[in-house]
Amino acid sequence: PGTQTNQIGIRVHTQPGDELICDVDSHIYRFEGGGISYNSMTSVRLIHGDRGRITAKDVYKNVNPKNIHHPRTSLVSLENSSNKGGGSCYDFDEILKIKQACTENKLKLHLDGARLFNALRVSSETPKQYGEVFDSISICFSKGLGAPVGSVLLGTQYFINEARRVRKVFGGAMRQSGFLAAACIFALDNNIERLDEDHKKAKDIAETLKKCNFVSEVFEPETNIIIFKLIDKVTNEIFLDELEKHDVKAISFGAQHIRMVTHLDITEEMLKHTKKALNKLKF
C-alpha cells in the first residue's frame, strides 16, 4: 500500500531525532497512523500551505539551524496531487524551487505521488522530469489507475537496496506477487489517458454542488477529487444519511466537509444519478 511505501521512504531518508518538513494536511502526517514518529522516530515541521501545497520559501524558513538544541532537518515531503487539498496539484516550477532549497540545505526530497498520474494529466511535465527532481517517489496503482492493489517506491539503486531492507524489517515482503504486478502494468499501459474522464466527471459534480443550497463552498477540482463544505445547519451525518437514501455514498472529511472521488468504475449513468440525487436533497 501507499502508506507503506511512504513510510519506508521516510525511514531510509532519516535518522532517529531528525525532522522532516511537510504540509499540515499531508497524507504522511494525517492519515498514516502516526507512522513517522513510530517507524522512524522522526519529528515533523508542519507548514500551513495552500490546499496541501508548500513553497520553497516555506522550506527555507523552516530548516533548523545546525544547533544541538534543534532536531536535524533532513527531509522534505510533497504530495501531488493533494488528497486533503481536494486533488490540488503543484506547479512544477515551484517544485524546482523547492528542490533548489533542498540542494542548498543538503535535504532529501520525497514525493507522495499516490495520484501522480492525475497531476501529470493536467500539466505539461513527464514522469521522467519528476524522476530527475525527487530522491524518492511513491506511486499508487489502485486509485485512479484502477489496479486492484499495489504501490511502488522509486529511487536510486542504493536507495532501493536500503528500502528493501526496511520493508523486510516492517514485515512487508511479499511472494508470488507477479499477478498483482501484471495488473499494475495493465493499468500503466491502458488507464493513464482515461484519467481525463474522471477529471471531467469531478468538475461536472462540482458544478452541480455549487447550485445546491446546502453547500457553502466547493473546492475547485483540478483532478478527480471533490471536497465541499456544508452549511452550518447540515451536519456530515445528516447529509450522508440522506444521500445514502438515494444510493449514493460519500465520506466525511472533517467538520462540515464531504469528499467524493471519481474513478474508472463511475459510469455516465452513475454520474447522472449522482447529480440527480444531489438536486433532490432538501434540508
PDB file of C-alpha atoms in Angstrom:
ATOM      1  CA  PRO A   1       0.000   0.000   0.000  1.00  0.00           C
ATOM      2  CA  GLY A   2       0.964   3.647  -0.484  1.00  0.00           C
ATOM      3  CA  THR A   3       1.209   4.207   3.256  1.00  0.00           C
ATOM      4  CA  GLN A   4       3.949   1.607   3.467  1.00  0.00           C
ATOM      5  CA  THR A   5       5.943   2.975   0.524  1.00  0.00           C
ATOM      6  CA  ASN A   6       5.838   6.453   2.056  1.00  0.00           C
ATOM      7  CA  GLN A   7       6.880   5.162   5.468  1.00  0.00           C
ATOM      8  CA  ILE A   8       9.724   3.115   4.011  1.00  0.00           C
ATOM      9  CA  GLY A   9      10.958   6.160   2.104  1.00  0.00           C
ATOM     10  CA  ILE A  10      10.902   8.321   5.225  1.00  0.00           C
ATOM     11  CA  ARG A  11      12.759   5.679   7.229  1.00  0.00           C
ATOM     12  CA  VAL A  12      15.530   5.400   4.614  1.00  0.00           C
ATOM     13  CA  HIS A  13      15.979   9.162   4.329  1.00  0.00           C
ATOM     14  CA  THR A  14      16.004   9.985   8.060  1.00  0.00           C
ATOM     15  CA  GLN A  15      17.660   9.040  11.316  1.00  0.00           C
ATOM     16  CA  PRO A  16      16.014   8.967  14.762  1.00  0.00           C
ATOM     17  CA  GLY A  17      15.833  12.505  16.092  1.00  0.00           C
ATOM     18  CA  ASP A  18      15.680  14.110  12.627  1.00  0.00           C
ATOM     19  CA  GLU A  19      12.868  16.335  11.420  1.00  0.00           C
ATOM     20  CA  LEU A  20      11.010  16.425   8.101  1.00  0.00           C
ATOM     21  CA  ILE A  21       9.089  19.289   6.553  1.00  0.00           C
ATOM     22  CA  CYS A  22       5.620  18.803   5.058  1.00  0.00           C
ATOM     23  CA  ASP A  23       2.225  20.461   4.778  1.00  0.00           C
ATOM     24  CA  VAL A  24      -0.109  20.101   7.756  1.00  0.00           C
ATOM     25  CA  ASP A  25      -2.604  18.256   5.534  1.00  0.00           C
ATOM     26  CA  SER A  26      -0.069  15.816   4.060  1.00  0.00           C
ATOM     27  CA  HIS A  27      -1.235  12.213   3.920  1.00  0.00           C
ATOM     28  CA  ILE A  28       2.006  11.059   5.550  1.00  0.00           C
ATOM     29  CA  TYR A  29       1.128  13.143   8.608  1.00  0.00           C
ATOM     30  CA  ARG A  30      -2.668  12.961   8.815  1.00  0.00           C
ATOM     31  CA  PHE A  31      -3.568   9.521   7.549  1.00  0.00           C
ATOM     32  CA  GLU A  32      -0.696   7.126   8.153  1.00  0.00           C
ATOM     33  CA  GLY A  33      -1.320   6.258  11.787  1.00  0.00           C
ATOM     34  CA  GLY A  34       1.468   8.323  13.300  1.00  0.00           C
ATOM     35  CA  GLY A  35       3.945   6.228  11.328  1.00  0.00           C
ATOM     36  CA  ILE A  36       6.544   8.992  11.014  1.00  0.00           C
ATOM     37  CA  SER A  37       7.169   9.043  14.757  1.00  0.00           C
ATOM     38  CA  TYR A  38       6.501   5.331  15.319  1.00  0.00           C
ATOM     39  CA  ASN A  39       8.515   3.872  12.445  1.00  0.00           C
ATOM     40  CA  SER A  40      11.279   6.442  12.016  1.00  0.00           C
ATOM     41  CA  MET A  41      11.368   8.288  15.360  1.00  0.00           C
ATOM     42  CA  THR A  42      11.352  11.473  13.320  1.00  0.00           C
ATOM     43  CA  SER A  43       9.602  14.723  14.248  1.00  0.00           C
ATOM     44  CA  VAL A  44       7.587  16.832  11.818  1.00  0.00           C
ATOM     45  CA  ARG A  45       7.719  20.532  10.972  1.00  0.00           C
ATOM     46  CA  LEU A  46       4.224  21.345   9.732  1.00  0.00           C
ATOM     47  CA  ILE A  47       3.575  24.043   7.139  1.00  0.00           C
ATOM     48  CA  HIS A  48       0.149  25.635   6.690  1.00  0.00           C
ATOM     49  CA  GLY A  49       0.265  25.787   2.927  1.00  0.00           C
ATOM     50  CA  ASP A  50      -2.295  26.265   0.170  1.00  0.00           C
ATOM     51  CA  ARG A  51      -4.620  23.258  -0.133  1.00  0.00           C
ATOM     52  CA  GLY A  52      -1.829  20.859   0.763  1.00  0.00           C
ATOM     53  CA  ARG A  53       0.947  22.612  -1.146  1.00  0.00           C
ATOM     54  CA  ILE A  54       4.013  24.279   0.326  1.00  0.00           C
ATOM     55  CA  THR A  55       6.544  26.633  -1.274  1.00  0.00           C
ATOM     56  CA  ALA A  56      10.306  26.955  -1.487  1.00  0.00           C
ATOM     57  CA  LYS A  57      10.051  29.961   0.845  1.00  0.00           C
ATOM     58  CA  ASP A  58       8.385  27.694   3.406  1.00  0.00           C
ATOM     59  CA  VAL A  59      11.302  25.283   3.166  1.00  0.00           C
ATOM     60  CA  TYR A  60      13.965  27.981   3.523  1.00  0.00           C
ATOM     61  CA  LYS A  61      12.200  29.456   6.587  1.00  0.00           C
ATOM     62  CA  ASN A  62      11.779  26.110   8.363  1.00  0.00           C
ATOM     63  CA  VAL A  63      15.167  24.443   8.036  1.00  0.00           C
ATOM     64  CA  ASN A  64      16.573  24.194  11.544  1.00  0.00           C
ATOM     65  CA  PRO A  65      19.961  25.749  12.269  1.00  0.00           C
ATOM     66  CA  LYS A  66      22.892  23.439  12.904  1.00  0.00           C
ATOM     67  CA  ASN A  67      22.439  23.523  16.638  1.00  0.00           C
ATOM     68  CA  ILE A  68      22.301  20.623  19.076  1.00  0.00           C
ATOM     69  CA  HIS A  69      19.163  22.082  20.630  1.00  0.00           C
ATOM     70  CA  HIS A  70      17.181  21.508  17.423  1.00  0.00           C
ATOM     71  CA  PRO A  71      16.322  18.332  15.553  1.00  0.00           C
ATOM     72  CA  ARG A  72      18.285  17.978  12.339  1.00  0.00           C
ATOM     73  CA  THR A  73      16.184  18.844   9.273  1.00  0.00           C
ATOM     74  CA  SER A  74      16.835  16.072   6.745  1.00  0.00           C
ATOM     75  CA  LEU A  75      13.794  15.606   4.503  1.00  0.00           C
ATOM     76  CA  VAL A  76      11.057  17.498   2.671  1.00  0.00           C
ATOM     77  CA  SER A  77       7.944  15.619   1.577  1.00  0.00           C
ATOM     78  CA  LEU A  78       5.434  16.850  -1.017  1.00  0.00           C
ATOM     79  CA  GLU A  79       2.091  15.330  -2.027  1.00  0.00           C
ATOM     80  CA  ASN A  80       0.919  15.596  -5.641  1.00  0.00           C
ATOM     81  CA  SER A  81      -1.985  15.617  -6.112  1.00  0.00           C
ATOM     82  CA  SER A  82      -3.055  16.514  -2.579  1.00  0.00           C
ATOM     83  CA  ASN A  83      -5.807  14.344  -1.111  1.00  0.00           C
ATOM     84  CA  LYS A  84      -6.863  16.737   1.670  1.00  0.00           C
ATOM     85  CA  GLY A  85      -6.418  19.641  -0.741  1.00  0.00           C
ATOM     86  CA  GLY A  86      -9.145  18.267  -2.988  1.00  0.00           C
ATOM     87  CA  GLY A  87      -6.848  16.906  -5.681  1.00  0.00           C
ATOM     88  CA  SER A  88      -4.851  20.127  -5.933  1.00  0.00           C
ATOM     89  CA  CYS A  89      -1.643  19.984  -7.983  1.00  0.00           C
ATOM     90  CA  TYR A  90       1.772  21.596  -7.679  1.00  0.00           C
ATOM     91  CA  ASP A  91       3.158  23.988 -10.246  1.00  0.00           C
ATOM     92  CA  PHE A  92       6.320  22.241 -11.429  1.00  0.00           C
ATOM     93  CA  ASP A  93       8.319  25.480 -11.345  1.00  0.00           C
ATOM     94  CA  GLU A  94       7.638  25.661  -7.613  1.00  0.00           C
ATOM     95  CA  ILE A  95       8.801  22.062  -7.214  1.00  0.00           C
ATOM     96  CA  LEU A  96      12.067  23.012  -8.937  1.00  0.00           C
ATOM     97  CA  LYS A  97      12.494  25.896  -6.479  1.00  0.00           C
ATOM     98  CA  ILE A  98      11.824  23.533  -3.574  1.00  0.00           C
ATOM     99  CA  LYS A  99      14.440  21.164  -4.988  1.00  0.00           C
ATOM    100  CA  GLN A 100      16.936  24.028  -5.064  1.00  0.00           C
ATOM    101  CA  ALA A 101      16.175  24.801  -1.421  1.00  0.00           C
ATOM    102  CA  CYS A 102      16.758  21.133  -0.587  1.00  0.00           C
ATOM    103  CA  THR A 103      20.023  21.024  -2.509  1.00  0.00           C
ATOM    104  CA  GLU A 104      21.352  24.136  -0.780  1.00  0.00           C
ATOM    105  CA  ASN A 105      20.498  22.706   2.631  1.00  0.00           C
ATOM    106  CA  LYS A 106      21.510  19.098   1.863  1.00  0.00           C
ATOM    107  CA  LEU A 107      17.962  17.785   2.323  1.00  0.00           C
ATOM    108  CA  LYS A 108      16.351  14.816   0.597  1.00  0.00           C
ATOM    109  CA  LEU A 109      13.095  15.336  -1.300  1.00  0.00           C
ATOM    110  CA  HIS A 110      10.324  12.711  -1.246  1.00  0.00           C
ATOM    111  CA  LEU A 111       7.108  12.701  -3.266  1.00  0.00           C
ATOM    112  CA  ASP A 112       3.918  11.085  -2.088  1.00  0.00           C
ATOM    113  CA  GLY A 113       2.712  10.605  -5.647  1.00  0.00           C
ATOM    114  CA  ALA A 114      -0.279   8.402  -4.841  1.00  0.00           C
ATOM    115  CA  ARG A 115      -2.145  10.269  -7.606  1.00  0.00           C
ATOM    116  CA  LEU A 116       0.865  11.494  -9.577  1.00  0.00           C
ATOM    117  CA  PHE A 117      -0.569  10.481 -12.941  1.00  0.00           C
ATOM    118  CA  ASN A 118      -3.701  12.501 -12.190  1.00  0.00           C
ATOM    119  CA  ALA A 119      -1.458  15.512 -11.643  1.00  0.00           C
ATOM    120  CA  LEU A 120       0.505  14.793 -14.819  1.00  0.00           C
ATOM    121  CA  ARG A 121      -2.694  14.757 -16.894  1.00  0.00           C
ATOM    122  CA  VAL A 122      -3.324  18.412 -16.009  1.00  0.00           C
ATOM    123  CA  SER A 123       0.252  19.597 -16.552  1.00  0.00           C
ATOM    124  CA  SER A 124       2.861  19.510 -19.304  1.00  0.00           C
ATOM    125  CA  GLU A 125       5.507  17.578 -17.357  1.00  0.00           C
ATOM    126  CA  THR A 126       6.570  13.971 -17.856  1.00  0.00           C
ATOM    127  CA  PRO A 127       7.248  11.187 -15.340  1.00  0.00           C
ATOM    128  CA  LYS A 128      10.931  11.454 -16.292  1.00  0.00           C
ATOM    129  CA  GLN A 129      11.073  15.075 -15.181  1.00  0.00           C
ATOM    130  CA  TYR A 130       9.687  14.115 -11.783  1.00  0.00           C
ATOM    131  CA  GLY A 131      12.197  11.277 -11.533  1.00  0.00           C
ATOM    132  CA  GLU A 132      15.028  13.725 -12.116  1.00  0.00           C
ATOM    133  CA  VAL A 133      13.921  16.017  -9.276  1.00  0.00           C
ATOM    134  CA  PHE A 134      12.898  13.730  -6.415  1.00  0.00           C
ATOM    135  CA  ASP A 135      15.122  11.434  -4.359  1.00  0.00           C
ATOM    136  CA  SER A 136      12.202   9.035  -3.935  1.00  0.00           C
ATOM    137  CA  ILE A 137       8.657   8.745  -5.274  1.00  0.00           C
ATOM    138  CA  SER A 138       5.719   6.663  -4.090  1.00  0.00           C
ATOM    139  CA  ILE A 139       3.101   5.850  -6.750  1.00  0.00           C
ATOM    140  CA  CYS A 140      -0.209   4.082  -6.165  1.00  0.00           C
ATOM    141  CA  PHE A 141      -1.826   1.916  -8.866  1.00  0.00           C
ATOM    142  CA  SER A 142      -5.070   1.171  -7.031  1.00  0.00           C
ATOM    143  CA  LYS A 143      -6.640   4.639  -7.142  1.00  0.00           C
ATOM    144  CA  GLY A 144      -7.325   6.387 -10.428  1.00  0.00           C
ATOM    145  CA  LEU A 145      -5.328   3.835 -12.407  1.00  0.00           C
ATOM    146  CA  GLY A 146      -7.734   1.139 -11.262  1.00  0.00           C
ATOM    147  CA  ALA A 147      -5.464  -1.774 -10.334  1.00  0.00           C
ATOM    148  CA  PRO A 148      -6.859  -3.977  -7.529  1.00  0.00           C
ATOM    149  CA  VAL A 149      -3.894  -3.268  -5.250  1.00  0.00           C
ATOM    150  CA  GLY A 150      -0.337  -2.060  -5.368  1.00  0.00           C
ATOM    151  CA  SER A 151       2.100   0.813  -4.822  1.00  0.00           C
ATOM    152  CA  VAL A 152       5.732   1.180  -5.842  1.00  0.00           C
ATOM    153  CA  LEU A 153       8.617   3.115  -4.377  1.00  0.00           C
ATOM    154  CA  LEU A 154      11.109   4.629  -6.816  1.00  0.00           C
ATOM    155  CA  GLY A 155      14.656   5.802  -6.200  1.00  0.00           C
ATOM    156  CA  THR A 156      18.321   5.149  -6.913  1.00  0.00           C
ATOM    157  CA  GLN A 157      19.717   1.637  -6.731  1.00  0.00           C
ATOM    158  CA  TYR A 158      21.316   2.400  -3.377  1.00  0.00           C
ATOM    159  CA  PHE A 159      18.048   3.822  -2.039  1.00  0.00           C
ATOM    160  CA  ILE A 160      16.052   0.793  -3.210  1.00  0.00           C
ATOM    161  CA  ASN A 161      18.555  -1.589  -1.634  1.00  0.00           C
ATOM    162  CA  GLU A 162      18.062   0.181   1.681  1.00  0.00           C
ATOM    163  CA  ALA A 163      14.292   0.343   1.140  1.00  0.00           C
ATOM    164  CA  ARG A 164      14.116  -3.425   0.685  1.00  0.00           C
ATOM    165  CA  ARG A 165      15.886  -3.894   3.979  1.00  0.00           C
ATOM    166  CA  VAL A 166      13.454  -1.538   5.734  1.00  0.00           C
ATOM    167  CA  ARG A 167      10.495  -3.251   4.049  1.00  0.00           C
ATOM    168  CA  LYS A 168      11.698  -6.562   5.475  1.00  0.00           C
ATOM    169  CA  VAL A 169      12.006  -5.052   8.939  1.00  0.00           C
ATOM    170  CA  PHE A 170       8.473  -3.639   8.614  1.00  0.00           C
ATOM    171  CA  GLY A 171       7.230  -7.113   7.708  1.00  0.00           C
ATOM    172  CA  GLY A 172       6.177  -6.037   4.251  1.00  0.00           C
ATOM    173  CA  ALA A 173       7.810  -8.617   1.996  1.00  0.00           C
ATOM    174  CA  MET A 174       5.518 -10.393  -0.460  1.00  0.00           C
ATOM    175  CA  ARG A 175       5.993 -13.516  -2.551  1.00  0.00           C
ATOM    176  CA  GLN A 176       4.079 -14.679  -5.628  1.00  0.00           C
ATOM    177  CA  SER A 177       3.167 -11.078  -6.413  1.00  0.00           C
ATOM    178  CA  GLY A 178       3.596 -11.322 -10.174  1.00  0.00           C
ATOM    179  CA  PHE A 179      -0.139 -11.359 -10.858  1.00  0.00           C
ATOM    180  CA  LEU A 180      -0.509  -8.118  -8.915  1.00  0.00           C
ATOM    181  CA  ALA A 181       2.361  -6.595 -10.877  1.00  0.00           C
ATOM    182  CA  ALA A 182       0.643  -7.669 -14.104  1.00  0.00           C
ATOM    183  CA  ALA A 183      -2.461  -5.710 -13.099  1.00  0.00           C
ATOM    184  CA  CYS A 184      -0.329  -2.654 -12.380  1.00  0.00           C
ATOM    185  CA  ILE A 185       1.401  -2.942 -15.769  1.00  0.00           C
ATOM    186  CA  PHE A 186      -2.013  -3.165 -17.439  1.00  0.00           C
ATOM    187  CA  ALA A 187      -3.058  -0.002 -15.596  1.00  0.00           C
ATOM    188  CA  LEU A 188       0.036   1.856 -16.796  1.00  0.00           C
ATOM    189  CA  ASP A 189      -0.496   0.693 -20.374  1.00  0.00           C
ATOM    190  CA  ASN A 190      -4.225   1.407 -20.556  1.00  0.00           C
ATOM    191  CA  ASN A 191      -5.556   3.698 -17.846  1.00  0.00           C
ATOM    192  CA  ILE A 192      -3.453   6.867 -17.789  1.00  0.00           C
ATOM    193  CA  GLU A 193      -5.064   8.879 -20.585  1.00  0.00           C
ATOM    194  CA  ARG A 194      -8.550   7.909 -19.445  1.00  0.00           C
ATOM    195  CA  LEU A 195      -7.940   9.771 -16.170  1.00  0.00           C
ATOM    196  CA  ASP A 196      -9.167  12.807 -18.118  1.00  0.00           C
ATOM    197  CA  GLU A 197     -12.664  11.295 -17.985  1.00  0.00           C
ATOM    198  CA  ASP A 198     -12.525  11.176 -14.181  1.00  0.00           C
ATOM    199  CA  HIS A 199     -11.440  14.813 -14.066  1.00  0.00           C
ATOM    200  CA  LYS A 200     -14.314  15.840 -16.315  1.00  0.00           C
ATOM    201  CA  LYS A 201     -16.838  13.972 -14.152  1.00  0.00           C
ATOM    202  CA  ALA A 202     -15.432  15.600 -10.996  1.00  0.00           C
ATOM    203  CA  LYS A 203     -15.877  19.070 -12.494  1.00  0.00           C
ATOM    204  CA  ASP A 204     -19.419  18.132 -13.529  1.00  0.00           C
ATOM    205  CA  ILE A 205     -20.328  17.092  -9.975  1.00  0.00           C
ATOM    206  CA  ALA A 206     -18.684  20.240  -8.593  1.00  0.00           C
ATOM    207  CA  GLU A 207     -20.829  22.439 -10.856  1.00  0.00           C
ATOM    208  CA  THR A 208     -23.945  20.686  -9.556  1.00  0.00           C
ATOM    209  CA  LEU A 209     -22.851  21.165  -5.942  1.00  0.00           C
ATOM    210  CA  LYS A 210     -22.297  24.904  -6.460  1.00  0.00           C
ATOM    211  CA  LYS A 211     -26.021  25.248  -7.128  1.00  0.00           C
ATOM    212  CA  CYS A 212     -27.121  23.287  -4.038  1.00  0.00           C
ATOM    213  CA  ASN A 213     -28.441  25.393  -1.150  1.00  0.00           C
ATOM    214  CA  PHE A 214     -26.890  23.081   1.468  1.00  0.00           C
ATOM    215  CA  VAL A 215     -23.348  23.752   0.192  1.00  0.00           C
ATOM    216  CA  SER A 216     -21.399  26.815   1.324  1.00  0.00           C
ATOM    217  CA  GLU A 217     -18.136  26.179  -0.540  1.00  0.00           C
ATOM    218  CA  VAL A 218     -16.744  23.852  -3.193  1.00  0.00           C
ATOM    219  CA  PHE A 219     -13.010  23.322  -3.653  1.00  0.00           C
ATOM    220  CA  GLU A 220     -12.499  23.789  -7.377  1.00  0.00           C
ATOM    221  CA  PRO A 221     -11.407  20.318  -8.561  1.00  0.00           C
ATOM    222  CA  GLU A 222      -8.220  20.143 -10.603  1.00  0.00           C
ATOM    223  CA  THR A 223      -8.309  16.369 -10.855  1.00  0.00           C
ATOM    224  CA  ASN A 224     -10.688  13.664  -9.605  1.00  0.00           C
ATOM    225  CA  ILE A 225     -11.393  14.718  -6.001  1.00  0.00           C
ATOM    226  CA  ILE A 226     -14.335  16.886  -4.974  1.00  0.00           C
ATOM    227  CA  ILE A 227     -14.365  18.395  -1.497  1.00  0.00           C
ATOM    228  CA  PHE A 228     -17.199  20.660  -0.437  1.00  0.00           C
ATOM    229  CA  LYS A 229     -18.352  22.367   2.740  1.00  0.00           C
ATOM    230  CA  LEU A 230     -21.880  22.072   4.099  1.00  0.00           C
ATOM    231  CA  ILE A 231     -23.822  24.971   5.566  1.00  0.00           C
ATOM    232  CA  ASP A 232     -23.762  25.167   9.355  1.00  0.00           C
ATOM    233  CA  LYS A 233     -27.204  23.665   9.990  1.00  0.00           C
ATOM    234  CA  VAL A 234     -26.440  20.494   7.998  1.00  0.00           C
ATOM    235  CA  THR A 235     -24.071  18.078   9.737  1.00  0.00           C
ATOM    236  CA  ASN A 236     -21.990  15.484   7.937  1.00  0.00           C
ATOM    237  CA  GLU A 237     -24.064  12.688   9.461  1.00  0.00           C
ATOM    238  CA  ILE A 238     -27.377  14.161   8.345  1.00  0.00           C
ATOM    239  CA  PHE A 239     -26.127  14.818   4.826  1.00  0.00           C
ATOM    240  CA  LEU A 240     -24.540  11.404   4.333  1.00  0.00           C
ATOM    241  CA  ASP A 241     -27.626   9.614   5.680  1.00  0.00           C
ATOM    242  CA  GLU A 242     -29.904  11.486   3.272  1.00  0.00           C
ATOM    243  CA  LEU A 243     -27.531  10.954   0.367  1.00  0.00           C
ATOM    244  CA  GLU A 244     -27.362   7.217   1.008  1.00  0.00           C
ATOM    245  CA  LYS A 245     -31.155   7.032   0.781  1.00  0.00           C
ATOM    246  CA  HIS A 246     -30.607   7.836  -2.903  1.00  0.00           C
ATOM    247  CA  ASP A 247     -27.999   5.048  -3.235  1.00  0.00           C
ATOM    248  CA  VAL A 248     -25.064   7.453  -3.356  1.00  0.00           C
ATOM    249  CA  LYS A 249     -22.203   7.271  -0.870  1.00  0.00           C
ATOM    250  CA  ALA A 250     -19.575   9.828   0.081  1.00  0.00           C
ATOM    251  CA  ILE A 251     -17.292  10.205   3.094  1.00  0.00           C
ATOM    252  CA  SER A 252     -16.911  12.702   5.905  1.00  0.00           C
ATOM    253  CA  PHE A 253     -13.706  14.696   5.534  1.00  0.00           C
ATOM    254  CA  GLY A 254     -13.576  16.891   8.593  1.00  0.00           C
ATOM    255  CA  ALA A 255     -16.094  19.229  10.216  1.00  0.00           C
ATOM    256  CA  GLN A 256     -18.789  20.176   7.663  1.00  0.00           C
ATOM    257  CA  HIS A 257     -16.622  18.817   4.833  1.00  0.00           C
ATOM    258  CA  ILE A 258     -17.501  15.968   2.462  1.00  0.00           C
ATOM    259  CA  ARG A 259     -15.324  14.198  -0.105  1.00  0.00           C
ATOM    260  CA  MET A 260     -16.314  12.490  -3.338  1.00  0.00           C
ATOM    261  CA  VAL A 261     -13.911  10.828  -5.769  1.00  0.00           C
ATOM    262  CA  THR A 262     -14.417   9.838  -9.391  1.00  0.00           C
ATOM    263  CA  HIS A 263     -12.657   6.811 -10.882  1.00  0.00           C
ATOM    264  CA  LEU A 264     -12.864   4.326 -13.728  1.00  0.00           C
ATOM    265  CA  ASP A 265     -15.800   2.453 -12.187  1.00  0.00           C
ATOM    266  CA  ILE A 266     -18.007   5.555 -12.212  1.00  0.00           C
ATOM    267  CA  THR A 267     -20.115   5.329 -15.370  1.00  0.00           C
ATOM    268  CA  GLU A 268     -22.036   8.088 -17.139  1.00  0.00           C
ATOM    269  CA  GLU A 269     -25.236   6.607 -15.734  1.00  0.00           C
ATOM    270  CA  MET A 270     -23.823   6.792 -12.201  1.00  0.00           C
ATOM    271  CA  LEU A 271     -22.775  10.398 -12.811  1.00  0.00           C
ATOM    272  CA  LYS A 272     -26.285  11.347 -13.926  1.00  0.00           C
ATOM    273  CA  HIS A 273     -27.786   9.515 -10.938  1.00  0.00           C
ATOM    274  CA  THR A 274     -25.451  11.305  -8.513  1.00  0.00           C
ATOM    275  CA  LYS A 275     -26.268  14.741  -9.917  1.00  0.00           C
ATOM    276  CA  LYS A 276     -29.981  13.983  -9.808  1.00  0.00           C
ATOM    277  CA  ALA A 277     -29.705  12.775  -6.204  1.00  0.00           C
ATOM    278  CA  LEU A 278     -27.875  15.938  -5.130  1.00  0.00           C
ATOM    279  CA  ASN A 279     -30.538  18.100  -6.748  1.00  0.00           C
ATOM    280  CA  LYS A 280     -33.284  16.215  -4.866  1.00  0.00           C
ATOM    281  CA  LEU A 281     -31.781  16.793  -1.417  1.00  0.00           C
ATOM    282  CA  LYS A 282     -33.558  19.382   0.711  1.00  0.00           C
ATOM    283  CA  PHE A 283     -32.592  20.474   4.217  1.00  0.00           C
TER     284      PHE A 283
END
